[in-house]
mmCIF file of C-alpha atoms and ligand atoms in Angstrom:
data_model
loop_
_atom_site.group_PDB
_atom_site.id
_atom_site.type_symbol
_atom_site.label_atom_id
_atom_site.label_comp_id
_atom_site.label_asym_id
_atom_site.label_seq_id
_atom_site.Cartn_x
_atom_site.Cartn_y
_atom_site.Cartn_z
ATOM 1 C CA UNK A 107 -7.735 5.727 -1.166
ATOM 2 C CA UNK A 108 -9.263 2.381 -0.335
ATOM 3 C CA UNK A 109 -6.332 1.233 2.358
ATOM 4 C CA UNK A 110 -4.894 -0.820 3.978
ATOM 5 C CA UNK A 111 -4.879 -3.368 1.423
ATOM 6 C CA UNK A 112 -3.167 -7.077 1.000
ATOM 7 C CA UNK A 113 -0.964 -6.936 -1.494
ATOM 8 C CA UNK A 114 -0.632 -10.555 -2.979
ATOM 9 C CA UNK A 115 1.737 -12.455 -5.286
ATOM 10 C CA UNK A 116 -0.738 -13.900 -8.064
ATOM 11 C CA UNK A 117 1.316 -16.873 -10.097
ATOM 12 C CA UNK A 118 0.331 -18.068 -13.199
ATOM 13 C CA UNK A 119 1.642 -20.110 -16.633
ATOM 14 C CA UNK A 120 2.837 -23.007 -16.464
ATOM 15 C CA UNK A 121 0.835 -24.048 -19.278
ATOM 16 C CA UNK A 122 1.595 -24.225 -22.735
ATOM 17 C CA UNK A 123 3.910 -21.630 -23.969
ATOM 18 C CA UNK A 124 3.801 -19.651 -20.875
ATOM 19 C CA UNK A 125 6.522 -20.130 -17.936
ATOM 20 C CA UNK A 126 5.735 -19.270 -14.145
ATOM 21 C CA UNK A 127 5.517 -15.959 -13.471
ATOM 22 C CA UNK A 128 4.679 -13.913 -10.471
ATOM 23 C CA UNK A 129 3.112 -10.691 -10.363
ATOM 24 C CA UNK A 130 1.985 -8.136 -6.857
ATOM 25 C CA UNK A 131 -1.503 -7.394 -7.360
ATOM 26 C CA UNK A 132 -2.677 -4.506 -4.737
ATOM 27 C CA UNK A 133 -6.159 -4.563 -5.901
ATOM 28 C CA UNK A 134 -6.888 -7.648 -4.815
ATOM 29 C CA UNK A 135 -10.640 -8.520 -2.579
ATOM 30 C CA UNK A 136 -12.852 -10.681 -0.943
ATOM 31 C CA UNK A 137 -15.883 -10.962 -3.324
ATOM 32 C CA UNK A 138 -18.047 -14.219 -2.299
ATOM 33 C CA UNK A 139 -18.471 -16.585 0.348
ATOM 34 C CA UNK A 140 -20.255 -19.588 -1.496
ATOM 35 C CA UNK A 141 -18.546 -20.592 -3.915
ATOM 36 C CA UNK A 142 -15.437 -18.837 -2.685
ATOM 37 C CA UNK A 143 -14.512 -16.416 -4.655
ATOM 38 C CA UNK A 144 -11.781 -13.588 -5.018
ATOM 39 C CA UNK A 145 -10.891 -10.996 -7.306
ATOM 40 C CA UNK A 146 -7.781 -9.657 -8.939
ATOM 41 C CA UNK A 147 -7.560 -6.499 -11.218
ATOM 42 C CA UNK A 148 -4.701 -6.368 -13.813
ATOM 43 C CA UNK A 149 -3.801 -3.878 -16.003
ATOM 44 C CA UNK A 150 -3.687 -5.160 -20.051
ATOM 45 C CA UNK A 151 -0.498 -4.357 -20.334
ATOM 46 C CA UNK A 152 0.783 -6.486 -18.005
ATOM 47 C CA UNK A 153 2.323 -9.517 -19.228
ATOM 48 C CA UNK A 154 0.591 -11.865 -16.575
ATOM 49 C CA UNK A 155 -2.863 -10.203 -18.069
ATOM 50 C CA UNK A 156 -1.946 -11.882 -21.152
ATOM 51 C CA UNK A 157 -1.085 -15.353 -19.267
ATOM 52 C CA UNK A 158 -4.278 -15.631 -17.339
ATOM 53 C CA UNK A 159 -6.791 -14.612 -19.866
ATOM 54 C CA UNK A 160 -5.184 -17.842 -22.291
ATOM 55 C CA UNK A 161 -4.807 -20.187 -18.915
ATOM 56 C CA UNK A 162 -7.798 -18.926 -16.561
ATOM 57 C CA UNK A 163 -5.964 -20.345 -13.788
ATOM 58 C CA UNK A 164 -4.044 -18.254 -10.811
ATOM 59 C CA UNK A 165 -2.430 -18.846 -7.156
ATOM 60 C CA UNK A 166 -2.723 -16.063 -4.700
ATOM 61 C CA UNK A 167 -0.287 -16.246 -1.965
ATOM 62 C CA UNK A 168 -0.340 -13.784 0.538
ATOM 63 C CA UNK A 169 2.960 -12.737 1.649
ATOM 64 C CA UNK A 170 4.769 -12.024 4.866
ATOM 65 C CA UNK A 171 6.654 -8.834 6.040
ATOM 66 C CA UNK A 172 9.964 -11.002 5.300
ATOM 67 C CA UNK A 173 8.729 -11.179 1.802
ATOM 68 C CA UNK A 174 8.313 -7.392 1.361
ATOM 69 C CA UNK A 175 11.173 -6.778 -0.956
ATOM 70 C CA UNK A 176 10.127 -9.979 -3.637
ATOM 71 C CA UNK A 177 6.526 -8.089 -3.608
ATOM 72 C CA UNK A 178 8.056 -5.178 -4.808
ATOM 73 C CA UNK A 179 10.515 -6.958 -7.387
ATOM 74 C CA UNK A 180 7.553 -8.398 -8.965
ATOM 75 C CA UNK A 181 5.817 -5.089 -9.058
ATOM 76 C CA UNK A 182 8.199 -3.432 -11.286
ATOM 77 C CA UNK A 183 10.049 -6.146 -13.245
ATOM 78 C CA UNK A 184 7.858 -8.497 -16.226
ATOM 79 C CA UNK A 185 8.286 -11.497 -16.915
ATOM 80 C CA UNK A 186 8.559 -10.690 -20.324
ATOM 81 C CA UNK A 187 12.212 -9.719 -19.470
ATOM 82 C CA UNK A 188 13.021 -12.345 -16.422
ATOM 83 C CA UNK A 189 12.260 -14.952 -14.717
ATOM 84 C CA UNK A 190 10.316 -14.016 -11.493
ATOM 85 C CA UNK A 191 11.025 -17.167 -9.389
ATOM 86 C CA UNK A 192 14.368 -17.315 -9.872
ATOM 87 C CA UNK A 193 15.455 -13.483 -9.562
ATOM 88 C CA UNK A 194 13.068 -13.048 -6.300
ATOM 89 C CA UNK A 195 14.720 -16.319 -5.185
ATOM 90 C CA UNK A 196 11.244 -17.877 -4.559
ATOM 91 C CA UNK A 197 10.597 -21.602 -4.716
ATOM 92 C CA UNK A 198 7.940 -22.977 -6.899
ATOM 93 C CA UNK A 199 5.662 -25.926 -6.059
ATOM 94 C CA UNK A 200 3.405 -27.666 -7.906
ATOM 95 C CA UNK A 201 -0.327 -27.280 -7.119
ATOM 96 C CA UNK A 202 -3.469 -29.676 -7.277
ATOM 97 C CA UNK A 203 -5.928 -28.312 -9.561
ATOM 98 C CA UNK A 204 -4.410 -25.373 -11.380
ATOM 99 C CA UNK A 205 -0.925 -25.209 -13.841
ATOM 100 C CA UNK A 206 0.157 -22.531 -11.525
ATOM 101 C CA UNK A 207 2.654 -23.363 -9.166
ATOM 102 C CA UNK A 208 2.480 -21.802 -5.787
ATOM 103 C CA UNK A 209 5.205 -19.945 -3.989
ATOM 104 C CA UNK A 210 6.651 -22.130 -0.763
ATOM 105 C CA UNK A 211 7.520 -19.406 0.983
ATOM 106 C CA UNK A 212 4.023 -18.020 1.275
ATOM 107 C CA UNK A 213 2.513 -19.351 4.401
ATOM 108 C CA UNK A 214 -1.198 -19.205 2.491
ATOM 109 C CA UNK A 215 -1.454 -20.347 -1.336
ATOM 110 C CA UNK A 216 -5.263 -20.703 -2.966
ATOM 111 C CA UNK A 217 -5.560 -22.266 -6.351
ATOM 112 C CA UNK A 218 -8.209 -20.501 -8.356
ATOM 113 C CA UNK A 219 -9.986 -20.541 -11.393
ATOM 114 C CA UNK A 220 -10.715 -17.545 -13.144
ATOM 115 C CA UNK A 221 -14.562 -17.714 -13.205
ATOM 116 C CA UNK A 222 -15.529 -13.939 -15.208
ATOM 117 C CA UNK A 223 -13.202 -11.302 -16.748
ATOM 118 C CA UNK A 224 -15.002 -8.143 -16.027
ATOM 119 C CA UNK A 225 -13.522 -4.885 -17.871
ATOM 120 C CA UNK A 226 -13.739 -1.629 -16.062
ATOM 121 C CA UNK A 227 -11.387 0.657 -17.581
ATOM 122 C CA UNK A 228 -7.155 0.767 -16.856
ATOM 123 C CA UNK A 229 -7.876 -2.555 -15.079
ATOM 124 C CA UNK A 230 -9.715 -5.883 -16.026
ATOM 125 C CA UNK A 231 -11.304 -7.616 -12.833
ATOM 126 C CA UNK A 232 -10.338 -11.722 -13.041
ATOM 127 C CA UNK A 233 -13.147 -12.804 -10.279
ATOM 128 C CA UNK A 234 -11.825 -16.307 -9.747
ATOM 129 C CA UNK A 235 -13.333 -19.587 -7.670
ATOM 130 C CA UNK A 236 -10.754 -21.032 -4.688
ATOM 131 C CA UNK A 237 -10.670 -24.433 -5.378
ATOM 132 C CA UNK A 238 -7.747 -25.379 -3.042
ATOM 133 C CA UNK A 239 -6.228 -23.551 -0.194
ATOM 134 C CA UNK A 240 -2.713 -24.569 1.052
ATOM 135 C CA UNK A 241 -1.103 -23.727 4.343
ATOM 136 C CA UNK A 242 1.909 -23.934 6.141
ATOM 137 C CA UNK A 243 2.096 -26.259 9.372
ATOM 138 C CA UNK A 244 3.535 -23.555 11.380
ATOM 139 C CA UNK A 245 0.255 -22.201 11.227
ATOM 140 C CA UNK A 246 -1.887 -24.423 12.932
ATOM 141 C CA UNK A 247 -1.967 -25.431 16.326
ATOM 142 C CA UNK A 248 -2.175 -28.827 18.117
ATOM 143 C CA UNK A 249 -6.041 -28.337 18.177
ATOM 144 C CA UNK A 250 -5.939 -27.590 14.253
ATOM 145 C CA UNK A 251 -6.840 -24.534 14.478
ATOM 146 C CA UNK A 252 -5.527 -22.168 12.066
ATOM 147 C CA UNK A 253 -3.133 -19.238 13.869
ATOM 148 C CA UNK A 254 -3.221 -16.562 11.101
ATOM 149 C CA UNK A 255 -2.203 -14.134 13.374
ATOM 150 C CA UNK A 256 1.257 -15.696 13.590
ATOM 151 C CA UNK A 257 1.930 -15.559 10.182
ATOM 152 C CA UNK A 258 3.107 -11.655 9.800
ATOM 153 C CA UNK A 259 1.118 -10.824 7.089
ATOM 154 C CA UNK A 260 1.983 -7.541 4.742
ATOM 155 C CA UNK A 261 -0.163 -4.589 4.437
ATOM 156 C CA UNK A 262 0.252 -2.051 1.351
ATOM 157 C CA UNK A 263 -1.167 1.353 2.516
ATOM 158 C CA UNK A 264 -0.684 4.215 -0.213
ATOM 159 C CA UNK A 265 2.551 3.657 -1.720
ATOM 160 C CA UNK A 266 4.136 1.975 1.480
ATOM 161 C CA UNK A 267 4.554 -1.582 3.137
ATOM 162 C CA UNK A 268 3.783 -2.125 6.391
ATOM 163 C CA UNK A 269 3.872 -4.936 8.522
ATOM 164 C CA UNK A 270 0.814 -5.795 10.661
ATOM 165 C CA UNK A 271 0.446 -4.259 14.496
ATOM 166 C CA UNK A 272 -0.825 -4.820 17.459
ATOM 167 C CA UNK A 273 -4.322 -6.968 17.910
ATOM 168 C CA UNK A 274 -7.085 -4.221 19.170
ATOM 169 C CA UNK A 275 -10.073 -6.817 19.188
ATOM 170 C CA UNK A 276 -11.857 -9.637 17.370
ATOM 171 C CA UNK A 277 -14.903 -10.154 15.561
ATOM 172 C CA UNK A 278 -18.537 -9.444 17.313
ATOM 173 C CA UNK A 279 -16.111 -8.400 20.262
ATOM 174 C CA UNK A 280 -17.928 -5.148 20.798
ATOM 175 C CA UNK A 281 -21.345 -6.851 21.711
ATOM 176 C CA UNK A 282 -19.791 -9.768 23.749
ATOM 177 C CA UNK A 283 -20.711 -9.722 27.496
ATOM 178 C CA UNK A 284 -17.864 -9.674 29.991
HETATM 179 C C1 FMN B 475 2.763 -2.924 -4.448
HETATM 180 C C2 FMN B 475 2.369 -3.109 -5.887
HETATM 181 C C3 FMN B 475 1.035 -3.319 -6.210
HETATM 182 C C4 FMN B 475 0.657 -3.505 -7.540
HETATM 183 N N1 FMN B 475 -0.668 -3.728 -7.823
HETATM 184 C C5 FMN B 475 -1.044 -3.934 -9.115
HETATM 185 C C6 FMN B 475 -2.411 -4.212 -9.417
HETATM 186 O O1 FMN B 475 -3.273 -4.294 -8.528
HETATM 187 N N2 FMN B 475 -2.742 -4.414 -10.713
HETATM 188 C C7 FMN B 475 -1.816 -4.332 -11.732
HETATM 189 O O2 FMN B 475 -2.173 -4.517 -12.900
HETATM 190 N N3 FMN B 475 -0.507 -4.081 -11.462
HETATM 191 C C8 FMN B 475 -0.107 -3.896 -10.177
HETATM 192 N N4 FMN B 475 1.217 -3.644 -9.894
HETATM 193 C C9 FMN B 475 2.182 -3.576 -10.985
HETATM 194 C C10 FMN B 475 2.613 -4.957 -11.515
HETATM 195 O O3 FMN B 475 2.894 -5.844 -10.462
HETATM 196 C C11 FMN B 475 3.866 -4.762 -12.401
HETATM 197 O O4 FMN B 475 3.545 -3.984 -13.529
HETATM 198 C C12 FMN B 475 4.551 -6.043 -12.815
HETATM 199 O O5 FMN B 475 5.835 -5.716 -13.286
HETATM 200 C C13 FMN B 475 3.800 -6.811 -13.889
HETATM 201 O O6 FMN B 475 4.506 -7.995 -14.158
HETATM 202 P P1 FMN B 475 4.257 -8.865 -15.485
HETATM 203 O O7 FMN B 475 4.561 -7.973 -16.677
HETATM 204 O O8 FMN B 475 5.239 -10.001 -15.351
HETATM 205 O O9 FMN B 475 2.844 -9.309 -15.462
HETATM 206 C C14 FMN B 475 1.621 -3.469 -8.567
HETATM 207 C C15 FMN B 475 2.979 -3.250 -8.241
HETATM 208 C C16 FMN B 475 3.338 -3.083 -6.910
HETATM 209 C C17 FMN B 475 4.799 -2.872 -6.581
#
């Protein structure tokens, strides 16, 4: 009931026997600041389980609202059975530090390594270091100055996509003196 949530496209393989391949993670969290971390929790029987525990190595591209329909594709198809780049029509690029590619049109990619494999239960946690962050130009502004909010992130709230609303404050805005 934890929601709203960022659903994220985590791509793996491309490394050794293992093509790309894309798959939504909902259970996805900040979990440190210093190193940066992140975590992912996958199911065993996925087939991307099976990818990350040989490779260690992910991208986690957060996705727009326009990209609402490929997050659902690669919730319910594997990539045992097709190839998730080319049937979502998503563009792979090749990354800096991981055999991963990243998906161009995902406005934020971070390369991780997979740090710890923690096993709770129907999931396996995959807490994993950012070692590289990429984002699109569009996003930052002549001062450099990175314009998330422009980016129309996706939210995943029980069972449904939503795109994000209307701003309502910012952080420590509640204590700030007029
Ligand atoms: C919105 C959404 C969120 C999902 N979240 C997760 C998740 O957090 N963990 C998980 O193991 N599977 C999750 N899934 C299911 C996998 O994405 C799905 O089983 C996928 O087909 C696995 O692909 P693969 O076999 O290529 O790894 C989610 C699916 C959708 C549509």
């Amino acid at each position: 009931m934890l929601a709203p949530v960022p659903p994220v496209l985590v791509s793996c393989g491309g490394k050794g026997d293992y093509r790309p391949n894309i798959i939504t993670v909902a259970w996805a969290g900040t979990v440190c600041s210093e190193p940066p971390m992140l975590s992912v929790s996958i199911r065993p029987q996925r087939y991307s389980h099976e990818i990350i525990s040989a490779t260690r190595e992910i991208v986690v591209n957060l996705p727009t609202a326009a990209l609402a329909k490929a997050v659902d594709w690669c919730g319910v198809k594997s990539g045992r059975d097709v190839d998730k780049f080319d049937g979502a029509c998503l563009t792979p690029f090749r990354s800096d530090y991981v055999s991963a590619p990243g998906i161009l049109e995902s406005p934020v990619n971070m390369e991780c390594k997979v740090r710890k494999i923690i096993q709770l239960g129907s999931h396996d946690m995959f807490i994993a270091e950012i070692v590289a962050v990429h984002v699109t130009e569009e996003l930052i502004d002549k001062r450099g100055k990175l314009r998330l909010e422009d980016a129309g992130l996706l939210a995943y709230s029980h069972g449904e996509y939503y795109a994000l609303g209307r701003r309502l404050g910012y952080f420590g805005y509640s204590v700030r003196k007029r």
